[in-house]
Each structure stands twice: as C-alpha cells, then as structure tokens.
PDB file of C-alpha atoms in Angstrom:
ATOM      1  CA  MET V   1       0.000   0.000   0.000  1.00 71.00           C
ATOM      2  CA  ALA V   2       1.481   3.331  -1.011  1.00 82.00           C
ATOM      3  CA  ASN V   3       0.113   6.850  -0.871  1.00 90.00           C
ATOM      4  CA  TYR V   4       1.381   9.930  -2.642  1.00 93.00           C
ATOM      5  CA  ASN V   5       0.486  13.602  -2.524  1.00 95.00           C
ATOM      6  CA  VAL V   6       1.386  15.427  -5.699  1.00 96.00           C
ATOM      7  CA  GLN V   7       1.487  19.207  -5.803  1.00 96.00           C
ATOM      8  CA  ILE V   8       0.106  20.704  -8.983  1.00 96.00           C
ATOM      9  CA  THR V   9       1.320  24.154  -9.995  1.00 95.00           C
ATOM     10  CA  ASN V  10       0.127  25.804 -13.174  1.00 93.00           C
ATOM     11  CA  GLY V  11      -1.344  22.571 -14.364  1.00 95.00           C
ATOM     12  CA  SER V  12       1.452  20.076 -13.769  1.00 95.00           C
ATOM     13  CA  GLY V  13       3.297  18.117 -11.107  1.00 95.00           C
ATOM     14  CA  SER V  14       5.252  14.864 -10.734  1.00 94.00           C
ATOM     15  CA  ALA V  15       6.293  12.164  -8.276  1.00 92.00           C
ATOM     16  CA  GLY V  16       8.073   8.836  -8.209  1.00 88.00           C
ATOM     17  CA  MET V  17       5.439   6.162  -7.630  1.00 89.00           C
ATOM     18  CA  LYS V  18       5.351   2.429  -7.138  1.00 86.00           C
ATOM     19  CA  LYS V  19       3.524   0.457  -9.755  1.00 84.00           C
ATOM     20  CA  GLY V  20      -0.057  -0.397  -9.064  1.00 87.00           C
ATOM     21  CA  GLY V  21      -3.565   0.955  -9.208  1.00 92.00           C
ATOM     22  CA  TYR V  22      -4.476   4.083  -7.282  1.00 95.00           C
ATOM     23  CA  SER V  23      -7.629   5.918  -6.444  1.00 96.00           C
ATOM     24  CA  VAL V  24      -7.212   9.651  -6.917  1.00 97.00           C
ATOM     25  CA  THR V  25      -8.764  12.637  -5.195  1.00 97.00           C
ATOM     26  CA  VAL V  26      -8.001  16.337  -5.444  1.00 97.00           C
ATOM     27  CA  THR V  27      -8.131  19.610  -3.585  1.00 96.00           C
ATOM     28  CA  ALA V  28      -8.067  22.581  -5.931  1.00 95.00           C
ATOM     29  CA  ALA V  29      -9.083  26.075  -4.852  1.00 93.00           C
ATOM     30  CA  GLY V  30     -11.871  27.329  -7.060  1.00 93.00           C
ATOM     31  CA  TYR V  31     -12.885  23.913  -8.309  1.00 96.00           C
ATOM     32  CA  ASP V  32     -15.369  21.204  -7.417  1.00 96.00           C
ATOM     33  CA  ALA V  33     -13.304  18.316  -6.061  1.00 96.00           C
ATOM     34  CA  THR V  34     -16.010  15.783  -6.892  1.00 97.00           C
ATOM     35  CA  SER V  35     -15.651  16.593 -10.586  1.00 97.00           C
ATOM     36  CA  LEU V  36     -12.128  15.154 -10.859  1.00 97.00           C
ATOM     37  CA  SER V  37     -11.781  12.874 -13.866  1.00 96.00           C
ATOM     38  CA  PRO V  38     -10.551  10.225 -13.995  1.00 97.00           C
ATOM     39  CA  SER V  39     -10.636   9.100 -10.388  1.00 96.00           C
ATOM     40  CA  THR V  40      -8.113   6.305 -10.772  1.00 96.00           C
ATOM     41  CA  TYR V  41      -4.581   5.976 -12.039  1.00 96.00           C
ATOM     42  CA  SER V  42      -2.433   2.981 -12.881  1.00 94.00           C
ATOM     43  CA  ALA V  43       1.333   3.325 -12.539  1.00 91.00           C
ATOM     44  CA  THR V  44       3.490   0.800 -14.371  1.00 84.00           C
ATOM     45  CA  GLU V  45       7.125  -0.143 -13.936  1.00 79.00           C
ATOM     46  CA  SER V  46       8.017   2.536 -16.473  1.00 82.00           C
ATOM     47  CA  ALA V  47       7.869   6.312 -16.207  1.00 88.00           C
ATOM     48  CA  GLY V  48       4.439   7.559 -17.148  1.00 92.00           C
ATOM     49  CA  SER V  49       2.040  10.463 -17.220  1.00 95.00           C
ATOM     50  CA  GLY V  50      -1.563  11.094 -16.354  1.00 96.00           C
ATOM     51  CA  ASN V  51      -4.039  13.713 -17.525  1.00 97.00           C
ATOM     52  CA  PHE V  52      -6.786  14.871 -15.229  1.00 97.00           C
ATOM     53  CA  THR V  53      -9.555  17.437 -15.498  1.00 97.00           C
ATOM     54  CA  VAL V  54     -11.639  19.222 -12.907  1.00 97.00           C
ATOM     55  CA  SER V  55     -14.634  21.494 -13.264  1.00 97.00           C
ATOM     56  CA  ALA V  56     -15.797  24.686 -11.566  1.00 96.00           C
ATOM     57  CA  GLU V  57     -19.225  26.195 -10.938  1.00 94.00           C
ATOM     58  CA  GLY V  58     -18.819  29.942 -11.124  1.00 96.00           C
ATOM     59  CA  VAL V  59     -20.667  32.137 -13.634  1.00 97.00           C
ATOM     60  CA  LEU V  60     -19.124  35.293 -15.040  1.00 98.00           C
ATOM     61  CA  THR V  61     -21.022  37.835 -17.103  1.00 98.00           C
ATOM     62  CA  LEU V  62     -19.022  40.389 -19.056  1.00 98.00           C
ATOM     63  CA  VAL V  63     -21.092  43.385 -20.115  1.00 97.00           C
ATOM     64  CA  PHE V  64     -19.733  45.483 -22.962  1.00 97.00           C
ATOM     65  CA  ASN V  65     -21.111  49.025 -23.082  1.00 95.00           C
ATOM     66  CA  GLU V  66     -20.237  52.631 -23.751  1.00 95.00           C
ATOM     67  CA  THR V  67     -19.356  53.515 -20.166  1.00 94.00           C
ATOM     68  CA  GLY V  68     -17.652  50.423 -18.783  1.00 92.00           C
ATOM     69  CA  ALA V  69     -20.042  50.631 -15.846  1.00 94.00           C
ATOM     70  CA  GLU V  70     -23.587  49.698 -15.008  1.00 93.00           C
ATOM     71  CA  GLY V  71     -26.221  51.491 -17.059  1.00 91.00           C
ATOM     72  CA  GLY V  72     -24.212  52.279 -20.164  1.00 90.00           C
ATOM     73  CA  THR V  73     -25.523  51.758 -23.677  1.00 94.00           C
ATOM     74  CA  PRO V  74     -24.565  48.193 -24.559  1.00 95.00           C
ATOM     75  CA  VAL V  75     -23.042  46.940 -27.736  1.00 96.00           C
ATOM     76  CA  THR V  76     -25.246  44.622 -29.739  1.00 96.00           C
ATOM     77  CA  SER V  77     -22.886  41.961 -30.990  1.00 96.00           C
ATOM     78  CA  GLY V  78     -19.349  40.682 -30.897  1.00 97.00           C
ATOM     79  CA  SER V  79     -17.337  37.933 -29.266  1.00 97.00           C
ATOM     80  CA  VAL V  80     -14.871  37.424 -26.443  1.00 98.00           C
ATOM     81  CA  ILE V  81     -12.590  34.549 -25.451  1.00 97.00           C
ATOM     82  CA  MET V  82     -10.771  33.407 -22.306  1.00 97.00           C
ATOM     83  CA  THR V  83      -6.976  33.727 -22.475  1.00 96.00           C
ATOM     84  CA  ASP V  84      -3.872  33.604 -20.342  1.00 94.00           C
ATOM     85  CA  SER V  85      -2.597  36.754 -18.642  1.00 95.00           C
ATOM     86  CA  THR V  86      -0.760  37.867 -21.769  1.00 96.00           C
ATOM     87  CA  GLY V  87      -3.776  37.463 -23.976  1.00 95.00           C
ATOM     88  CA  GLN V  88      -1.775  35.341 -26.385  1.00 95.00           C
ATOM     89  CA  THR V  89      -2.961  31.851 -25.461  1.00 95.00           C
ATOM     90  CA  GLU V  90      -6.662  31.296 -25.962  1.00 96.00           C
ATOM     91  CA  TYR V  91      -8.718  28.779 -24.008  1.00 95.00           C
ATOM     92  CA  GLY V  92     -11.986  27.203 -24.965  1.00 93.00           C
ATOM     93  CA  SER V  93     -14.302  28.684 -27.554  1.00 94.00           C
ATOM     94  CA  ALA V  94     -15.180  32.335 -28.072  1.00 96.00           C
ATOM     95  CA  VAL V  95     -18.411  33.409 -26.405  1.00 97.00           C
ATOM     96  CA  THR V  96     -20.890  35.533 -28.341  1.00 97.00           C
ATOM     97  CA  ILE V  97     -21.857  38.959 -27.040  1.00 97.00           C
ATOM     98  CA  SER V  98     -25.632  39.201 -27.007  1.00 97.00           C
ATOM     99  CA  ALA V  99     -27.848  41.992 -28.275  1.00 96.00           C
ATOM    100  CA  THR V 100     -27.819  43.372 -24.723  1.00 96.00           C
ATOM    101  CA  GLY V 101     -24.033  43.431 -24.617  1.00 97.00           C
ATOM    102  CA  GLU V 102     -23.594  40.371 -22.408  1.00 97.00           C
ATOM    103  CA  ALA V 103     -21.192  37.465 -22.739  1.00 98.00           C
ATOM    104  CA  VAL V 104     -21.729  34.690 -20.186  1.00 98.00           C
ATOM    105  CA  PHE V 105     -18.962  32.303 -19.156  1.00 97.00           C
ATOM    106  CA  ASN V 106     -20.274  29.300 -17.236  1.00 97.00           C
ATOM    107  CA  ASN V 107     -18.240  26.910 -15.124  1.00 96.00           C
ATOM    108  CA  VAL V 108     -15.453  29.295 -14.230  1.00 97.00           C
ATOM    109  CA  PRO V 109     -13.406  28.908 -11.053  1.00 96.00           C
ATOM    110  CA  TYR V 110     -13.845  31.257  -8.119  1.00 95.00           C
ATOM    111  CA  VAL V 111     -12.411  31.566  -4.627  1.00 94.00           C
ATOM    112  CA  SER V 112     -14.253  33.463  -1.925  1.00 94.00           C
ATOM    113  CA  GLY V 113     -12.100  36.221  -0.530  1.00 91.00           C
ATOM    114  CA  ALA V 114      -8.847  35.653  -2.406  1.00 92.00           C
ATOM    115  CA  GLY V 115     -10.463  35.436  -5.816  1.00 94.00           C
ATOM    116  CA  TYR V 116      -9.334  33.470  -8.863  1.00 95.00           C
ATOM    117  CA  PRO V 117      -7.736  35.493 -11.695  1.00 95.00           C
ATOM    118  CA  LEU V 118      -9.170  35.060 -15.167  1.00 96.00           C
ATOM    119  CA  TYR V 119      -8.273  36.847 -18.387  1.00 97.00           C
ATOM    120  CA  PHE V 120     -10.153  37.573 -21.585  1.00 98.00           C
ATOM    121  CA  VAL V 121      -9.668  39.240 -24.930  1.00 98.00           C
ATOM    122  CA  GLN V 122     -12.499  40.785 -26.910  1.00 98.00           C
ATOM    123  CA  LYS V 123     -12.386  39.536 -30.486  1.00 97.00           C
ATOM    124  CA  SER V 124     -15.049  41.688 -32.098  1.00 96.00           C
ATOM    125  CA  THR V 125     -17.768  44.230 -31.451  1.00 95.00           C
ATOM    126  CA  ASP V 126     -20.604  45.844 -33.391  1.00 94.00           C
ATOM    127  CA  ALA V 127     -20.133  48.446 -36.130  1.00 91.00           C
ATOM    128  CA  ASP V 128     -20.909  51.422 -33.881  1.00 93.00           C
ATOM    129  CA  HIS V 129     -18.357  50.754 -31.182  1.00 94.00           C
ATOM    130  CA  ASN V 130     -14.647  50.412 -30.695  1.00 94.00           C
ATOM    131  CA  LEU V 131     -13.118  47.156 -29.554  1.00 94.00           C
ATOM    132  CA  TYR V 132     -11.644  46.966 -26.046  1.00 95.00           C
ATOM    133  CA  GLU V 133      -7.915  46.736 -26.597  1.00 94.00           C
ATOM    134  CA  GLY V 134      -5.725  44.729 -24.266  1.00 94.00           C
ATOM    135  CA  VAL V 135      -6.526  41.998 -21.769  1.00 97.00           C
ATOM    136  CA  ILE V 136      -9.635  42.052 -19.624  1.00 97.00           C
ATOM    137  CA  SER V 137      -8.750  40.954 -16.072  1.00 97.00           C
ATOM    138  CA  VAL V 138     -11.326  39.504 -13.720  1.00 97.00           C
ATOM    139  CA  ASN V 139     -10.817  38.274 -10.166  1.00 96.00           C
ATOM    140  CA  MET V 140     -13.572  35.757  -9.462  1.00 96.00           C
ATOM    141  CA  GLU V 141     -14.441  36.030  -5.781  1.00 96.00           C
ATOM    142  CA  ASN V 142     -18.051  34.961  -5.889  1.00 95.00           C
ATOM    143  CA  ALA V 143     -20.008  32.216  -7.536  1.00 95.00           C
ATOM    144  CA  THR V 144     -21.679  34.826  -9.721  1.00 96.00           C
ATOM    145  CA  GLU V 145     -19.830  37.902 -10.941  1.00 96.00           C
ATOM    146  CA  THR V 146     -20.568  40.679 -13.427  1.00 97.00           C
ATOM    147  CA  GLN V 147     -17.919  42.923 -14.871  1.00 97.00           C
ATOM    148  CA  TYR V 148     -18.369  45.839 -17.238  1.00 97.00           C
ATOM    149  CA  VAL V 149     -16.075  46.467 -20.176  1.00 97.00           C
ATOM    150  CA  LEU V 150     -15.781  49.720 -22.064  1.00 96.00           C
ATOM    151  CA  ASN V 151     -16.531  49.779 -25.782  1.00 95.00           C
ATOM    152  CA  SER V 152     -16.525  53.444 -26.689  1.00 94.00           C
ATOM    153  CA  HIS V 153     -18.895  54.683 -29.322  1.00 92.00           C
ATOM    154  CA  ILE V 154     -17.209  55.403 -32.600  1.00 88.00           C
ATOM    155  CA  ALA V 155     -16.412  59.093 -33.028  1.00 86.00           C
ATOM    156  CA  GLU V 156     -17.466  61.047 -36.047  1.00 84.00           C
ATOM    157  CA  GLN V 157     -14.568  61.842 -38.341  1.00 87.00           C
ATOM    158  CA  THR V 158     -14.693  64.869 -40.639  1.00 89.00           C
ATOM    159  CA  PHE V 159     -12.762  64.881 -43.930  1.00 91.00           C
ATOM    160  CA  THR V 160     -12.003  67.478 -46.577  1.00 91.00           C
ATOM    161  CA  LEU V 161     -10.813  66.820 -50.086  1.00 93.00           C
ATOM    162  CA  THR V 162      -9.290  69.675 -52.006  1.00 93.00           C
ATOM    163  CA  ASP V 163      -7.384  70.105 -55.200  1.00 94.00           C
ATOM    164  CA  ALA V 164      -3.658  69.596 -54.706  1.00 94.00           C
ATOM    165  CA  ASN V 165      -2.682  72.261 -57.259  1.00 95.00           C
ATOM    166  CA  TYR V 166      -5.170  74.980 -56.428  1.00 93.00           C
ATOM    167  CA  SER V 167      -5.031  75.323 -52.678  1.00 92.00           C
ATOM    168  CA  GLY V 168      -8.429  75.334 -51.073  1.00 91.00           C
ATOM    169  CA  LEU V 169     -10.391  74.391 -54.188  1.00 93.00           C
ATOM    170  CA  PRO V 170     -12.864  71.792 -52.967  1.00 93.00           C
ATOM    171  CA  VAL V 171     -13.308  68.651 -55.014  1.00 94.00           C
ATOM    172  CA  ASN V 172     -16.849  68.714 -56.232  1.00 92.00           C
ATOM    173  CA  ALA V 173     -17.735  65.052 -55.791  1.00 92.00           C
ATOM    174  CA  ALA V 174     -15.636  62.096 -54.666  1.00 94.00           C
ATOM    175  CA  THR V 175     -15.702  59.014 -52.555  1.00 93.00           C
ATOM    176  CA  LEU V 176     -13.026  58.228 -49.992  1.00 92.00           C
ATOM    177  CA  VAL V 177     -12.700  54.559 -49.204  1.00 93.00           C
ATOM    178  CA  PHE V 178     -11.200  53.571 -45.847  1.00 90.00           C
ATOM    179  CA  THR V 179     -10.117  49.938 -45.455  1.00 90.00           C
ATOM    180  CA  GLY V 180      -9.414  48.530 -42.002  1.00 80.00           C
ATOM    181  CA  GLU V 181      -5.876  47.327 -41.220  1.00 71.00           C
TER     182      GLU V 181
ATOM    183  CA  MET T   1      40.007 -25.436  -4.243  1.00 61.00           C
ATOM    184  CA  LYS T   2      39.882 -21.867  -3.180  1.00 66.00           C
ATOM    185  CA  ALA T   3      37.706 -19.213  -4.707  1.00 67.00           C
ATOM    186  CA  ARG T   4      38.316 -15.505  -4.286  1.00 69.00           C
ATOM    187  CA  LEU T   5      35.332 -13.392  -5.216  1.00 69.00           C
ATOM    188  CA  ILE T   6      35.180  -9.688  -5.807  1.00 71.00           C
ATOM    189  CA  VAL T   7      31.573  -8.779  -5.394  1.00 70.00           C
ATOM    190  CA  THR T   8      30.233  -5.287  -5.804  1.00 74.00           C
ATOM    191  CA  VAL T   9      26.692  -4.328  -5.041  1.00 75.00           C
ATOM    192  CA  SER T  10      25.141  -0.987  -6.032  1.00 74.00           C
ATOM    193  CA  GLU T  11      25.123   1.405  -3.116  1.00 73.00           C
ATOM    194  CA  ASN T  12      21.366   1.802  -2.830  1.00 72.00           C
ATOM    195  CA  ALA T  13      20.933  -1.915  -2.244  1.00 74.00           C
ATOM    196  CA  LEU T  14      23.239  -2.190   0.786  1.00 78.00           C
ATOM    197  CA  PRO T  15      23.287  -3.783   3.283  1.00 81.00           C
ATOM    198  CA  ALA T  16      22.674  -7.111   1.622  1.00 83.00           C
ATOM    199  CA  LEU T  17      23.081 -10.771   2.437  1.00 85.00           C
ATOM    200  CA  ILE T  18      25.576 -12.705   0.300  1.00 83.00           C
ATOM    201  CA  THR T  19      25.084 -16.450   0.104  1.00 84.00           C
ATOM    202  CA  VAL T  20      27.131 -18.986  -1.804  1.00 84.00           C
ATOM    203  CA  ARG T  21      25.473 -22.356  -2.279  1.00 84.00           C
ATOM    204  CA  SER T  22      26.153 -25.494  -4.155  1.00 82.00           C
ATOM    205  CA  MET T  23      24.178 -25.835  -7.360  1.00 77.00           C
ATOM    206  CA  GLY T  24      21.630 -28.067  -5.727  1.00 71.00           C
ATOM    207  CA  GLY T  25      21.097 -25.302  -3.199  1.00 65.00           C
ATOM    208  CA  ARG T  26      21.559 -27.714  -0.322  1.00 67.00           C
ATOM    209  CA  LEU T  27      24.988 -26.795   0.852  1.00 73.00           C
ATOM    210  CA  ILE T  28      25.680 -23.289   2.091  1.00 76.00           C
ATOM    211  CA  LEU T  29      29.311 -22.525   1.651  1.00 74.00           C
ATOM    212  CA  TYR T  30      29.345 -18.887   2.624  1.00 77.00           C
ATOM    213  CA  LYS T  31      26.920 -16.493   4.169  1.00 78.00           C
ATOM    214  CA  LYS T  32      27.622 -12.930   5.193  1.00 77.00           C
ATOM    215  CA  ILE T  33      25.949  -9.569   5.527  1.00 77.00           C
ATOM    216  CA  TYR T  34      27.558  -7.281   3.004  1.00 76.00           C
ATOM    217  CA  GLN T  35      27.931  -3.683   4.111  1.00 74.00           C
ATOM    218  CA  ARG T  36      30.170  -2.228   1.460  1.00 68.00           C
ATOM    219  CA  ARG T  37      32.468  -3.266  -1.355  1.00 61.00           C
ATOM    220  CA  ASN T  38      34.479  -6.187  -0.149  1.00 58.00           C
ATOM    221  CA  PHE T  39      36.307  -9.371  -1.039  1.00 65.00           C
ATOM    222  CA  LEU T  40      34.946 -12.769  -0.196  1.00 70.00           C
ATOM    223  CA  CYS T  41      37.196 -15.749   0.225  1.00 71.00           C
ATOM    224  CA  PHE T  42      36.075 -19.293   0.795  1.00 69.00           C
ATOM    225  CA  CYS T  43      37.155 -22.814   0.097  1.00 71.00           C
ATOM    226  CA  SER T  44      34.934 -25.291  -1.628  1.00 72.00           C
ATOM    227  CA  CYS T  45      35.037 -28.706  -3.184  1.00 73.00           C
ATOM    228  CA  GLU T  46      31.901 -27.848  -5.087  1.00 75.00           C
ATOM    229  CA  ARG T  47      32.331 -26.814  -8.673  1.00 76.00           C
ATOM    230  CA  ASP T  48      28.865 -25.597  -9.487  1.00 82.00           C
ATOM    231  CA  LEU T  49      27.883 -22.667  -7.341  1.00 82.00           C
ATOM    232  CA  ILE T  50      25.056 -20.211  -6.922  1.00 84.00           C
ATOM    233  CA  ILE T  51      25.981 -16.801  -5.545  1.00 83.00           C
ATOM    234  CA  THR T  52      22.992 -14.837  -4.346  1.00 84.00           C
ATOM    235  CA  VAL T  53      22.718 -11.253  -3.207  1.00 83.00           C
ATOM    236  CA  ARG T  54      19.610 -10.313  -1.290  1.00 83.00           C
ATOM    237  CA  PRO T  55      19.351  -6.644  -0.310  1.00 79.00           C
ATOM    238  CA  TYR T  56      17.778  -5.872   3.015  1.00 80.00           C
ATOM    239  CA  ASN T  57      15.859  -3.140   1.238  1.00 72.00           C
ATOM    240  CA  ALA T  58      12.521  -4.809   0.570  1.00 64.00           C
ATOM    241  CA  ASP T  59      12.111  -2.823  -2.633  1.00 67.00           C
ATOM    242  CA  PHE T  60      14.706  -5.012  -4.355  1.00 72.00           C
ATOM    243  CA  TYR T  61      14.434  -8.627  -5.350  1.00 69.00           C
ATOM    244  CA  GLU T  62      17.414 -10.887  -4.800  1.00 75.00           C
ATOM    245  CA  LYS T  63      19.737 -11.654  -7.695  1.00 80.00           C
ATOM    246  CA  SER T  64      21.797 -14.753  -8.323  1.00 81.00           C
ATOM    247  CA  TYR T  65      24.757 -15.732 -10.447  1.00 81.00           C
ATOM    248  CA  PHE T  66      25.470 -19.299 -11.454  1.00 82.00           C
ATOM    249  CA  ILE T  67      29.128 -20.060 -11.886  1.00 80.00           C
ATOM    250  CA  LYS T  68      31.047 -23.194 -12.705  1.00 80.00           C
ATOM    251  CA  LEU T  69      34.517 -23.646 -11.357  1.00 76.00           C
ATOM    252  CA  TRP T  70      36.949 -25.686 -13.399  1.00 72.00           C
ATOM    253  CA  ARG T  71      40.136 -27.441 -12.380  1.00 69.00           C
ATOM    254  CA  CYS T  72      42.066 -24.497 -11.126  1.00 70.00           C
ATOM    255  CA  PRO T  73      43.213 -24.180  -7.549  1.00 69.00           C
ATOM    256  CA  THR T  74      42.354 -20.520  -7.144  1.00 72.00           C
ATOM    257  CA  TYR T  75      39.765 -18.423  -8.881  1.00 72.00           C
ATOM    258  CA  TYR T  76      39.450 -14.696  -9.017  1.00 73.00           C
ATOM    259  CA  ILE T  77      35.926 -13.890  -9.990  1.00 72.00           C
ATOM    260  CA  ARG T  78      34.408 -10.466 -10.203  1.00 73.00           C
ATOM    261  CA  LEU T  79      30.661 -10.171  -9.932  1.00 72.00           C
ATOM    262  CA  ASP T  80      28.756  -6.924 -10.152  1.00 73.00           C
ATOM    263  CA  PHE T  81      25.283  -6.801  -8.742  1.00 71.00           C
ATOM    264  CA  ALA T  82      23.468  -3.696  -9.879  1.00 68.00           C
ATOM    265  CA  PHE T  83      20.150  -2.918  -8.238  1.00 66.00           C
ATOM    266  CA  THR T  84      17.909  -0.160  -9.449  1.00 61.00           C
ATOM    267  CA  ASN T  85      15.016   0.985  -7.385  1.00 58.00           C
ATOM    268  CA  ASN T  86      12.354  -0.817  -9.330  1.00 56.00           C
ATOM    269  CA  SER T  87       9.568   0.137  -7.040  1.00 69.00           C
ATOM    270  CA  GLU T  88       9.157   3.767  -8.047  1.00 78.00           C
ATOM    271  CA  ARG T  89       9.082   5.453 -11.414  1.00 82.00           C
ATOM    272  CA  LEU T  90       8.566   9.101 -12.235  1.00 89.00           C
ATOM    273  CA  GLN T  91       4.970   9.912 -13.052  1.00 93.00           C
ATOM    274  CA  VAL T  92       4.055  13.322 -14.468  1.00 95.00           C
ATOM    275  CA  PHE T  93       0.551  14.639 -14.028  1.00 96.00           C
ATOM    276  CA  TYR T  94      -1.427  17.346 -15.738  1.00 97.00           C
ATOM    277  CA  LEU T  95      -4.537  18.944 -14.293  1.00 97.00           C
ATOM    278  CA  VAL T  96      -6.594  21.315 -16.427  1.00 96.00           C
ATOM    279  CA  ASP T  97      -9.997  22.918 -16.336  1.00 96.00           C
ATOM    280  CA  GLU T  98     -12.544  20.583 -17.883  1.00 96.00           C
ATOM    281  CA  ASN T  99     -14.468  23.351 -19.646  1.00 95.00           C
ATOM    282  CA  TYR T 100     -11.769  25.717 -20.852  1.00 95.00           C
ATOM    283  CA  GLY T 101      -8.578  23.704 -20.753  1.00 94.00           C
ATOM    284  CA  ILE T 102      -6.775  26.267 -18.631  1.00 93.00           C
ATOM    285  CA  PRO T 103      -4.084  24.815 -16.378  1.00 94.00           C
ATOM    286  CA  VAL T 104      -5.268  24.661 -12.777  1.00 95.00           C
ATOM    287  CA  LYS T 105      -3.262  27.218 -10.849  1.00 93.00           C
ATOM    288  CA  GLN T 106      -2.771  25.334  -7.577  1.00 93.00           C
ATOM    289  CA  ALA T 107      -3.993  21.905  -6.523  1.00 96.00           C
ATOM    290  CA  GLU T 108      -2.982  18.728  -4.788  1.00 97.00           C
ATOM    291  CA  LEU T 109      -3.654  15.233  -6.103  1.00 97.00           C
ATOM    292  CA  PHE T 110      -3.863  12.389  -3.594  1.00 97.00           C
ATOM    293  CA  PHE T 111      -3.044   8.885  -4.761  1.00 96.00           C
ATOM    294  CA  SER T 112      -3.848   5.967  -2.502  1.00 94.00           C
ATOM    295  CA  GLY T 113      -3.351   2.260  -3.116  1.00 89.00           C
ATOM    296  CA  GLY T 114      -0.685   0.784  -5.366  1.00 69.00           C
ATOM    297  CA  GLY T 115       2.504  -0.715  -3.989  1.00 55.00           C
TER     298      GLY T 115
END
C-alpha cells in the first residue's frame, strides 16, 4: 500500500510512484473536487504520465457598453474569449456577445475572498463601437460575478478633399474609401 | 580449491546478504551480511555454485549468479550486482480545467493504493 500527494502548480506536477492501481482525489481552490476525472490511475514499472480534469461552478457575465459601468448603452454583438494573462494563449471557444451586450462564461473557477484570476480578450464588437484593446482581467471572488467592459462609441470623423494644385479648391464630388488594417 | 570473489553491489541496495550455495542449493558454503564493497574468500570442493545477493531493502528482489569452477586451484571472480530501485518510477501529471482547458493554478492530487 502506497500513498502519494502530488502538488500541482500551473497545471502540472510529478512524483516517483510504485507500480499499481491508485484511487485519486483532489483539492483545488476554485474547483469542485467531486468533478475530478478520472478518479483512478495505474502506474506501471516505467515512467508515465496522467491527464486529469476538474470542473468549476462559477458564472461570469461580461457586459460590454459605452461607459464600462452599469447602465451604459450596450453593444449589440461581438465575441470574447478566455486567455492567459498575456492574452496570447486562448482557451476554450469564443463566447458571443448578445444583443444586450452580455457574454456569459459558465463553469469558471472562483475563490471566496482571495479570488481566482481570469483573463479575456475581446475579439469583435458591433459596427458602432470600438473594440476593447488589451486583456480584460477579472478576479472571481463569488459564484456569480458581473464585470463591465468599455466599448466606446465610434467618433465622427470629418474629412475634406481639395485640389492639390489649387489650394483650397474643394473637389466637387468624390468618394473616400477607408479599409481597415 | 579456493575461490576468491570480488563482489560489488550498487550502493542503494546495501546492506545485503551474500550467500554462496552449491548448485543443488543444499549446501551453504558462505553467508555474510555485506555492508560495502568487499572481497569474499572461501574454500569449496563444489564446482557448481550459486551466488545470491539479497538486499535488506525490501524494494529489491534478490539476484543470483550461477558459476562453474573448473580445475584451477584458485579463482578470481568479479561479480557486479546492480540494483535499481524498481519500485518507483517518475509519473508526471497534468490537471486542467474541464471546460476551458486552462491549467489549474494550484492543486494537490492524492493517490492511494498501489505498492
């Protein structure tokens, strides 16, 4: 009979173990310990590895609007995805922003008091608003959290088109085409 | 005839019990607890011998060499017994969020059973 406690940090950990079958349990702040899968592990005489998953029960609602606070005019479409702290590594699938500006992330981890840090990047927004640039940081302290994200309304841009050779002579009729980068 | 053995046993397996028997296993010619690298000397009329090393560490199984002595008055025989800790092997574990695949920041996995 052998027992081992393996510390997991940032998703991984290791230990030397005797061969045999083991039952496995977990403690993980922010997660439901009963959701651990699988719940058994078989170690052989060779070095090996095991992959486990665990699930959480928090719900996070990101609200995208013109003020970044409660009560602002919401955007009407778009998408947002969970990432790492740098915003470079994406996790899971992008979540659609609803017509009321809300994107709901179910089954996210949370820790009462200390919180659990989560990061997101907005992928798109509607035609009348500017995308939030950078990484959205959320500290999940409660089972249900709402956080507001600023999507400023697009500003009106005024253009003039004049003749290059006769300073100030307005071009009678023309169309300027602006293509996004 | 006289046999002079040079027996080395890997460090992690010491102390160990060295036994020299006749091939039939009935006659014990030599028996000693082996603490460190050493020379064993014994006299024997037996030609077919079994030399066994049994570490006191229960994680290791005993190992034996069969040797046959020919018509020579003195033998110098070197035997190397290498024991690797065959009871534990490195296991690497990964724990990620079931729904998003994000690595779990901090956790502890408890394994019970095995052995």
